[in-house]
Short mmCIF file of C-alpha atoms and ligand atoms in Angstrom, two decimals:
data_model
loop_
_atom_site.label_atom_id
_atom_site.label_comp_id
_atom_site.label_asym_id
_atom_site.label_seq_id
_atom_site.Cartn_x
_atom_site.Cartn_y
_atom_site.Cartn_z
CA MET A 1 87.74 90.84 73.73
CA PRO A 2 89.21 90.97 70.25
CA VAL A 3 89.76 87.61 68.64
CA LEU A 4 91.69 87.81 65.44
CA GLN A 5 90.73 84.74 63.48
CA GLY A 6 93.70 83.19 61.76
CA MET A 7 96.10 84.92 64.14
CA GLU A 8 98.97 82.64 64.98
CA TYR A 9 102.40 83.28 66.44
CA VAL A 10 104.94 81.79 68.74
CA VAL A 11 106.47 83.53 71.75
CA TRP A 12 109.96 82.36 72.38
CA ASN A 13 113.34 83.02 73.85
CA CYS A 14 111.63 83.17 77.27
CA SER A 15 114.26 82.65 79.98
CA GLN A 16 111.40 81.24 82.02
CA LEU A 17 107.87 80.58 80.84
CA VAL A 18 106.19 80.85 84.25
CA SER A 19 103.12 78.85 83.30
CA LEU A 20 101.40 78.08 86.63
CA ALA A 21 99.99 74.99 84.94
CA GLY A 22 98.43 72.69 87.50
CA LEU A 23 95.23 71.46 89.01
CA PRO A 24 92.11 73.33 87.83
CA ARG A 25 91.38 74.94 91.18
CA PRO A 26 92.91 77.55 93.48
CA ARG A 27 96.31 76.52 94.84
CA ILE A 28 96.81 75.94 98.56
CA GLY A 29 99.65 75.22 100.99
CA PRO A 30 102.83 73.94 99.32
CA GLU A 31 101.12 74.03 95.89
CA MET A 32 101.53 77.80 96.00
CA ARG A 33 105.27 77.32 95.47
CA GLU A 34 104.82 75.30 92.27
CA LEU A 35 104.98 77.68 89.32
CA SER A 36 105.48 75.01 86.62
CA ILE A 37 108.31 76.98 85.05
CA ILE A 38 109.57 75.98 81.62
CA PRO A 39 113.19 77.14 81.23
CA ASP A 40 113.98 78.39 77.71
CA GLY A 41 110.24 78.15 77.15
CA ALA A 42 107.99 78.90 74.22
CA MET A 43 104.27 79.30 73.67
CA LEU A 44 102.13 78.95 70.58
CA VAL A 45 99.19 81.38 70.40
CA ARG A 46 96.32 80.80 67.99
CA ASP A 47 93.10 82.81 67.62
CA GLY A 48 93.59 84.54 70.95
CA ARG A 49 94.20 81.38 72.95
CA ILE A 50 97.19 79.37 74.03
CA ALA A 51 97.61 76.39 71.72
CA LEU A 52 100.81 74.88 73.10
CA THR A 53 103.53 75.50 75.68
CA GLY A 54 106.86 73.73 76.04
CA THR A 55 110.57 74.14 75.69
CA ARG A 56 111.70 76.11 72.71
CA ALA A 57 112.99 72.95 71.07
CA ALA A 58 109.70 71.10 71.55
CA VAL A 59 107.51 73.95 70.29
CA GLU A 60 109.86 74.63 67.35
CA HIS A 61 109.37 71.06 66.29
CA ASP A 62 105.59 71.57 66.04
CA VAL A 63 105.36 74.86 64.15
CA SER A 64 106.05 75.90 60.59
CA PRO A 65 109.40 77.71 60.11
CA SER A 66 107.54 80.67 58.58
CA ILE A 67 105.35 81.33 61.65
CA LYS A 68 105.34 84.83 63.11
CA VAL A 69 107.61 85.17 66.14
CA VAL A 70 107.42 87.33 69.26
CA ASN A 71 110.91 87.31 70.72
CA ALA A 72 110.88 87.68 74.51
CA GLY A 73 114.59 88.50 74.40
CA GLY A 74 115.63 86.16 77.20
CA ARG A 75 113.08 87.63 79.61
CA ILE A 76 110.44 85.98 81.75
CA VAL A 77 106.88 85.51 80.53
CA LEU A 78 104.05 85.38 83.05
CA PRO A 79 100.27 85.14 82.93
CA GLY A 80 98.83 88.66 83.18
CA PHE A 81 98.26 89.62 86.79
CA VAL A 82 94.65 89.41 87.92
CA ASP A 83 94.13 92.31 90.33
CA ALA A 84 91.05 91.16 92.25
CA HIS A 85 90.39 94.31 94.31
CA THR A 86 90.49 97.83 92.83
CA HIS A 87 88.53 101.08 93.01
CA PRO A 88 89.63 102.57 89.65
CA VAL A 89 86.91 105.15 88.88
CA PHE A 90 87.09 108.37 90.90
CA ALA A 91 87.68 112.09 90.40
CA GLY A 92 90.57 114.04 91.85
CA THR A 93 93.26 112.79 94.18
CA ARG A 94 93.76 112.91 97.93
CA ALA A 95 97.33 114.15 97.82
CA ASP A 96 96.29 116.80 100.37
CA GLU A 97 95.28 114.11 102.88
CA PHE A 98 98.47 112.21 102.13
CA GLU A 99 100.36 115.31 103.22
CA GLN A 100 98.19 115.64 106.35
CA ARG A 101 98.92 112.03 107.26
CA ALA A 102 102.63 112.69 106.86
CA GLU A 103 102.14 115.45 109.41
CA GLY A 104 100.51 113.07 111.87
CA ALA A 105 96.76 112.95 111.12
CA THR A 106 95.26 109.46 110.89
CA TYR A 107 93.05 108.01 108.14
CA ALA A 108 90.21 107.67 110.68
CA GLU A 109 90.54 111.29 111.89
CA ILE A 110 90.48 112.59 108.34
CA ALA A 111 87.39 110.49 107.56
CA ALA A 112 85.62 111.64 110.75
CA ARG A 113 85.98 115.30 109.76
CA GLY A 114 84.37 114.72 106.37
CA GLY A 115 87.45 113.90 104.32
CA GLY A 116 88.43 110.44 103.17
CA ILE A 117 86.01 108.53 100.98
CA ARG A 118 83.39 111.29 101.28
CA SER A 119 85.69 113.91 99.82
CA THR A 120 86.28 111.71 96.77
CA VAL A 121 82.51 111.15 96.55
CA ARG A 122 81.83 114.89 96.37
CA ARG A 123 84.25 115.27 93.48
CA THR A 124 83.13 112.13 91.69
CA ARG A 125 79.48 113.20 91.81
CA GLU A 126 80.40 116.42 90.03
CA ALA A 127 82.41 114.73 87.28
CA SER A 128 80.79 113.71 84.01
CA GLU A 129 80.92 110.19 82.67
CA ALA A 130 83.36 111.35 79.99
CA GLN A 131 85.68 112.98 82.53
CA LEU A 132 85.70 109.88 84.71
CA ALA A 133 86.37 107.67 81.70
CA ALA A 134 89.31 109.85 80.66
CA THR A 135 91.04 109.59 84.06
CA SER A 136 90.31 105.89 84.31
CA ARG A 137 91.94 105.36 80.93
CA LYS A 138 95.12 106.89 82.33
CA TYR A 139 95.02 104.45 85.25
CA ARG A 140 94.36 101.61 82.82
CA GLU A 141 97.73 102.39 81.19
CA TRP A 142 99.36 102.20 84.60
CA PHE A 143 97.85 98.79 85.30
CA LEU A 144 99.26 97.49 82.01
CA ARG A 145 102.76 98.75 82.82
CA GLY A 146 102.76 96.52 85.87
CA GLY A 147 101.73 93.52 83.79
CA THR A 148 98.08 93.41 84.89
CA THR A 149 95.54 92.18 82.34
CA THR A 150 92.35 91.81 84.44
CA ILE A 151 91.03 93.95 87.26
CA GLU A 152 88.04 93.64 89.52
CA ALA A 153 86.62 97.17 89.48
CA LYS A 154 84.39 98.52 92.23
CA SER A 155 82.02 101.45 92.17
CA GLY A 156 81.57 103.21 95.52
CA TYR A 157 82.46 106.88 95.01
CA GLY A 158 78.94 107.82 93.91
CA LEU A 159 76.74 106.70 96.81
CA SER A 160 73.56 107.82 95.04
CA LEU A 161 71.61 105.84 92.47
CA GLU A 162 72.57 108.15 89.66
CA SER A 163 76.26 108.44 90.52
CA GLU A 164 76.75 104.74 91.22
CA LEU A 165 75.21 103.95 87.82
CA LYS A 166 77.48 106.55 86.23
CA ILE A 167 80.59 104.85 87.65
CA LEU A 168 79.44 101.36 86.66
CA LYS A 169 78.77 102.61 83.13
CA VAL A 170 82.31 103.97 82.94
CA ILE A 171 83.59 100.54 83.97
CA GLN A 172 81.38 98.93 81.33
CA GLN A 173 82.63 101.36 78.68
CA LEU A 174 86.29 100.84 79.53
CA GLY A 175 85.79 97.08 79.47
CA ALA A 176 84.28 97.36 75.99
CA GLU A 177 87.41 99.14 74.77
CA GLN A 178 89.25 95.84 75.18
CA ASN A 179 92.59 97.07 76.48
CA LEU A 180 92.15 95.57 79.94
CA ARG A 181 89.58 93.11 81.26
CA TYR A 182 87.23 94.47 83.93
CA VAL A 183 85.07 92.51 86.37
CA PRO A 184 82.54 94.99 87.80
CA THR A 185 81.52 95.09 91.47
CA PHE A 186 78.81 97.26 92.99
CA LEU A 187 80.05 98.94 96.20
CA GLY A 188 77.17 101.31 96.98
CA ALA A 189 77.79 100.52 100.66
CA HIS A 190 81.31 101.99 100.74
CA GLU A 191 80.45 104.84 103.13
CA ILE A 192 77.39 106.74 104.36
CA PRO A 193 77.09 109.81 102.12
CA ASP A 194 76.87 113.31 103.62
CA GLU A 195 73.10 113.64 103.15
CA TYR A 196 72.45 110.37 105.04
CA ARG A 197 74.74 111.01 108.03
CA GLY A 198 73.09 109.58 111.14
CA ARG A 199 70.49 107.78 109.00
CA ILE A 200 72.26 104.56 108.08
CA GLY A 201 68.95 102.65 108.07
CA ASP A 202 67.57 104.94 105.37
CA TYR A 203 70.73 104.58 103.32
CA VAL A 204 70.62 100.78 103.56
CA GLU A 205 67.01 100.93 102.30
CA LEU A 206 68.15 103.00 99.33
CA VAL A 207 70.89 100.51 98.53
CA ILE A 208 68.57 97.53 98.78
CA HIS A 209 65.41 98.86 97.19
CA GLU A 210 66.73 101.22 94.53
CA MET A 211 70.38 100.69 93.74
CA LEU A 212 70.76 96.91 93.79
CA PRO A 213 67.67 96.18 91.66
CA ARG A 214 68.73 98.75 89.00
CA VAL A 215 72.30 97.48 88.89
CA ALA A 216 70.97 93.93 88.50
CA GLN A 217 68.42 94.93 85.87
CA GLU A 218 71.03 96.75 83.79
CA HIS A 219 73.61 93.95 84.27
CA LEU A 220 76.18 96.46 85.47
CA ALA A 221 77.91 94.32 88.12
CA GLU A 222 78.76 90.68 88.83
CA TYR A 223 79.59 91.15 92.50
CA CYS A 224 78.36 93.19 95.44
CA ASP A 225 80.79 94.39 98.12
CA VAL A 226 80.25 96.23 101.44
CA PHE A 227 82.74 98.10 103.63
CA CYS A 228 82.00 96.20 106.83
CA GLU A 229 83.42 98.11 109.79
CA PRO A 230 81.69 99.12 113.08
CA SER A 231 81.94 102.84 112.27
CA VAL A 232 80.79 102.46 108.64
CA PHE A 233 78.53 99.46 107.89
CA PRO A 234 78.37 97.31 111.03
CA THR A 235 77.76 93.60 110.60
CA ASP A 236 73.96 93.77 110.80
CA ALA A 237 73.68 96.40 108.09
CA ALA A 238 76.24 94.63 105.93
CA ARG A 239 74.39 91.33 106.29
CA VAL A 240 71.09 92.83 105.09
CA ILE A 241 72.75 94.29 102.00
CA LEU A 242 74.68 91.13 101.16
CA ARG A 243 71.60 88.94 101.53
CA ALA A 244 69.58 91.24 99.28
CA ALA A 245 72.35 91.17 96.69
CA GLN A 246 72.57 87.41 96.86
CA LYS A 247 68.84 87.12 96.12
CA LEU A 248 69.38 89.18 92.99
CA GLY A 249 72.13 86.83 91.82
CA PHE A 250 75.24 88.83 92.71
CA GLY A 251 78.36 87.08 93.94
CA LEU A 252 79.65 88.56 97.19
CA ARG A 253 82.92 90.12 98.29
CA LEU A 254 83.48 91.98 101.54
CA HIS A 255 85.84 94.61 102.97
CA ALA A 256 86.34 92.76 106.24
CA ASP A 257 88.36 93.44 109.41
CA GLN A 258 90.50 96.22 107.95
CA PHE A 259 90.62 97.98 111.31
CA SER A 260 88.41 95.95 113.71
CA ALA A 261 88.61 92.25 114.49
CA ASP A 262 86.80 89.18 113.27
CA GLU A 263 83.15 90.10 112.71
CA GLY A 264 83.77 90.81 109.04
CA ALA A 265 85.47 87.49 108.39
CA ARG A 266 82.70 85.64 110.18
CA LEU A 267 80.05 87.46 108.18
CA ALA A 268 81.83 86.63 104.90
CA ALA A 269 81.78 82.96 105.94
CA GLU A 270 78.15 83.08 107.03
CA VAL A 271 76.87 84.50 103.73
CA GLY A 272 79.18 82.35 101.58
CA ALA A 273 81.11 85.25 100.06
CA ALA A 274 83.63 84.48 97.32
CA THR A 275 86.22 86.61 99.11
CA ALA A 276 86.93 88.44 102.35
CA ASP A 277 89.29 91.32 101.66
CA HIS A 278 91.83 93.13 103.92
CA LEU A 279 91.72 90.92 107.07
CA GLU A 280 94.45 92.93 108.78
CA ALA A 281 92.67 92.56 112.14
CA THR A 282 91.33 89.03 111.78
CA GLY A 283 92.15 86.57 114.56
CA PRO A 284 92.19 82.75 114.70
CA GLU A 285 88.40 82.41 114.94
CA GLY A 286 87.80 84.51 111.88
CA LEU A 287 90.41 82.57 109.90
CA ALA A 288 88.85 79.26 110.94
CA ALA A 289 85.46 80.50 109.75
CA LEU A 290 86.89 81.48 106.35
CA SER A 291 88.55 78.14 106.01
CA ALA A 292 85.40 76.17 106.89
CA ALA A 293 83.33 78.18 104.40
CA HIS A 294 85.91 78.17 101.56
CA VAL A 295 86.12 81.94 101.38
CA GLN A 296 89.26 83.22 99.62
CA PRO A 297 91.21 85.90 101.53
CA VAL A 298 92.24 88.88 99.38
CA LEU A 299 95.26 90.54 100.98
CA LEU A 300 96.07 94.19 100.29
CA PRO A 301 99.51 94.98 101.68
CA ALA A 302 99.86 98.21 99.69
CA SER A 303 97.09 99.83 101.72
CA VAL A 304 98.78 98.79 104.97
CA TYR A 305 102.05 100.22 103.72
CA ASN A 306 100.55 103.45 102.45
CA LEU A 307 98.64 104.08 105.68
CA GLY A 308 101.98 103.84 107.45
CA SER A 309 100.88 100.82 109.45
CA THR A 310 102.88 97.69 110.15
CA HIS A 311 99.80 95.60 110.85
CA TYR A 312 99.93 93.27 107.84
CA PRO A 313 97.49 90.35 107.59
CA ALA A 314 98.61 86.95 108.87
CA ALA A 315 99.38 85.55 105.42
CA ARG A 316 101.62 82.70 106.57
CA ARG A 317 99.02 81.48 109.05
CA MET A 318 96.44 81.58 106.27
CA ILE A 319 98.63 79.47 103.99
CA ASP A 320 99.22 77.01 106.84
CA LEU A 321 95.45 76.73 107.24
CA GLY A 322 95.11 75.84 103.57
CA LEU A 323 93.44 79.12 102.57
CA PRO A 324 93.92 79.93 98.84
CA ILE A 325 95.03 83.51 99.36
CA VAL A 326 94.91 86.25 96.73
CA LEU A 327 97.01 89.43 96.48
CA ALA A 328 95.64 92.67 95.03
CA THR A 329 96.52 96.38 94.92
CA ASP A 330 93.31 97.91 96.38
CA PHE A 331 94.03 100.78 93.97
CA ASN A 332 92.08 103.79 95.29
CA PRO A 333 92.77 107.50 95.95
CA GLY A 334 92.92 107.19 99.75
CA SER A 335 94.47 104.14 101.33
CA SER A 336 96.27 102.69 98.32
CA PRO A 337 97.11 104.88 95.34
CA THR A 338 99.05 102.24 93.41
CA THR A 339 98.25 100.09 90.40
CA SER A 340 101.49 98.14 90.72
CA MET A 341 101.28 94.39 91.23
CA PRO A 342 105.11 94.13 91.22
CA MET A 343 105.09 96.49 94.24
CA VAL A 344 102.46 94.31 95.91
CA LEU A 345 104.63 91.23 95.32
CA SER A 346 107.54 93.03 96.96
CA LEU A 347 105.46 93.94 100.03
CA ALA A 348 104.15 90.40 100.24
CA SER A 349 107.69 89.02 100.41
CA THR A 350 109.23 91.64 102.69
CA HIS A 351 106.36 92.14 105.14
CA MET A 352 104.21 89.01 104.95
CA LYS A 353 107.03 86.57 104.28
CA LEU A 354 105.56 84.99 101.19
CA THR A 355 108.11 83.51 98.83
CA PRO A 356 108.12 85.15 95.41
CA ALA A 357 106.48 81.99 94.02
CA GLU A 358 103.66 82.07 96.57
CA ALA A 359 103.08 85.74 95.87
CA ILE A 360 102.89 85.15 92.10
CA THR A 361 100.40 82.30 92.59
CA ALA A 362 98.24 84.59 94.75
CA ALA A 363 98.37 87.33 92.08
CA THR A 364 97.47 85.13 89.11
CA ILE A 365 95.72 81.76 89.28
CA ASN A 366 94.24 82.17 92.78
CA ALA A 367 93.01 85.64 91.92
CA ALA A 368 91.42 84.33 88.71
CA TYR A 369 89.50 81.69 90.66
CA SER A 370 88.29 84.30 93.13
CA LEU A 371 86.57 85.97 90.16
CA ARG A 372 85.14 82.73 88.72
CA ARG A 373 87.56 82.96 85.81
CA GLY A 374 90.11 80.31 86.73
CA HIS A 375 89.15 78.21 83.71
CA GLU A 376 89.96 81.08 81.30
CA ILE A 377 92.84 83.12 82.76
CA GLY A 378 95.50 83.08 85.50
CA SER A 379 97.85 80.50 83.98
CA LEU A 380 99.49 79.78 80.64
CA GLU A 381 97.93 76.48 79.59
CA PRO A 382 96.59 75.20 76.29
CA GLY A 383 92.97 76.28 75.82
CA LYS A 384 93.18 79.35 78.02
CA LEU A 385 93.05 82.97 76.83
CA ALA A 386 96.45 84.31 75.78
CA ASP A 387 96.68 87.00 78.50
CA PHE A 388 100.37 87.37 79.27
CA ALA A 389 103.19 89.80 79.93
CA ILE A 390 106.88 89.85 79.10
CA HIS A 391 108.66 91.28 82.14
CA ASP A 392 112.08 92.87 82.16
CA CYS A 393 113.75 90.21 84.31
CA ALA A 394 115.59 86.97 83.66
CA ASP A 395 114.35 85.16 86.77
CA TYR A 396 110.87 85.43 88.30
CA ARG A 397 112.33 86.19 91.74
CA GLU A 398 113.64 89.49 90.39
CA LEU A 399 110.04 90.74 90.11
CA PRO A 400 109.71 91.47 93.86
CA TYR A 401 113.47 91.80 94.38
CA PHE A 402 114.11 94.88 92.20
CA PHE A 403 111.28 96.71 93.89
CA GLY A 404 109.62 99.98 93.05
CA ARG A 405 109.51 99.68 89.27
CA ASP A 406 106.84 98.49 86.91
CA THR A 407 108.41 95.69 84.99
CA ALA A 408 106.23 94.85 81.97
CA ARG A 409 107.93 95.26 78.55
CA ALA A 410 104.98 93.99 76.54
CA VAL A 411 101.45 92.94 77.42
CA TYR A 412 98.97 90.80 75.44
CA ILE A 413 95.29 90.33 76.09
CA GLY A 414 93.46 87.60 74.21
CA GLY A 415 96.62 87.29 72.14
CA VAL A 416 96.48 90.96 71.06
CA SER A 417 99.31 93.36 71.90
CA VAL A 418 97.97 96.12 74.18
CA MET A 419 101.27 97.58 75.39
O1 NIG B 1 89.77 99.30 100.58
N1 NIG B 1 88.31 100.72 103.19
C1 NIG B 1 87.54 101.09 102.34
N2 NIG B 1 87.84 101.32 101.07
C2 NIG B 1 89.11 101.53 100.57
C3 NIG B 1 89.61 102.91 100.84
C4 NIG B 1 88.93 103.88 99.98
C5 NIG B 1 89.38 105.31 100.13
O2 NIG B 1 90.06 105.68 101.09
O3 NIG B 1 89.01 106.08 99.24
C6 NIG B 1 90.05 100.43 100.98
O4 NIG B 1 91.08 100.63 101.66
FE1 FE B 2 89.18 98.42 98.95
#
């Protein structure tokens, strides 16, 4: 990320500096309601990092009167959202399937007849690296408008060695452009591609023996994910892939229990995954396993909403169990075509009964820890990277309250203005 040596400015006139300062670990239980808000707050940024936060009066006292000023205009300032589950590199859309679902078809029916993920795979295989990069740059703009500064970015629409590498290289290239931070995840086991239908064993071999070693060798991903679902990668196949990835040094994340109960959560616990994502169908046993193994749940209410379901994950029960939950968009062309974290916060409050404060904690500091970056991002504290957004609200609760709009007025990454 760009670091402008000698860069120094103060952000002030923040109605609320929502700092999330606190213990250096993911927040659990009642801690999720503690946002460490500084009313009429200010923040000193130096060389891309936060040097000081406090009330305007306190910070004013410590800086030279000639310092450059970013005036937040009486708006709230938040850490950039950390969107810890996205699929941002794909060709085409699935607006046709969206229409079919409106007419009554289900996501599973569409997938079974060759649509769904496989239809995006066909198009993504045909697209060049440059074409994919161009569309992903458009989506990058959308992420910024919602106040997101870091995304976890999965491959998974290639499903061949060559096409998976192509997608991961696009992610690498976009990350190098420094307008948004990317954490790359290899998701070669997202679906069984057309040419391997009925031969899942052969496809798992390809993932383990050809894809994973190349991705590791070329340092193209930090994490490995698998879509664990009885009709896609059942637990046994998922376990083999995750164990192979672990041996190569990848951290693990898992699409778990999106449609079928418990096995996914238990597998995530068994292999020591960093996160178990979705969990719409997870029951008490699965939640207990996650809790015992310190796996962070990543909840994706926008995909529940967009699939027209009302089966949201049991977020309140998870908080009661002391699980450090994370909220993310699941941005993808099928189940969740949104980049908007403000929309996700709204869904979290209306359908999962999180308070706005709990939702913001899940979308910032907890998400940062789920990506091993909690020491650098996710809160506004001295020493951390100056990744922040000025949102067009006076009170943080307005973020989920005025729903359906992307609220960021200005976004900074490593102290540099990117929007
Ligand atoms: O997280 N469930 C698997 N993967 C995505 C959907 C991808 C798609 O439909 O293209 C998800 O919901
Ligand atoms: Fe997903």
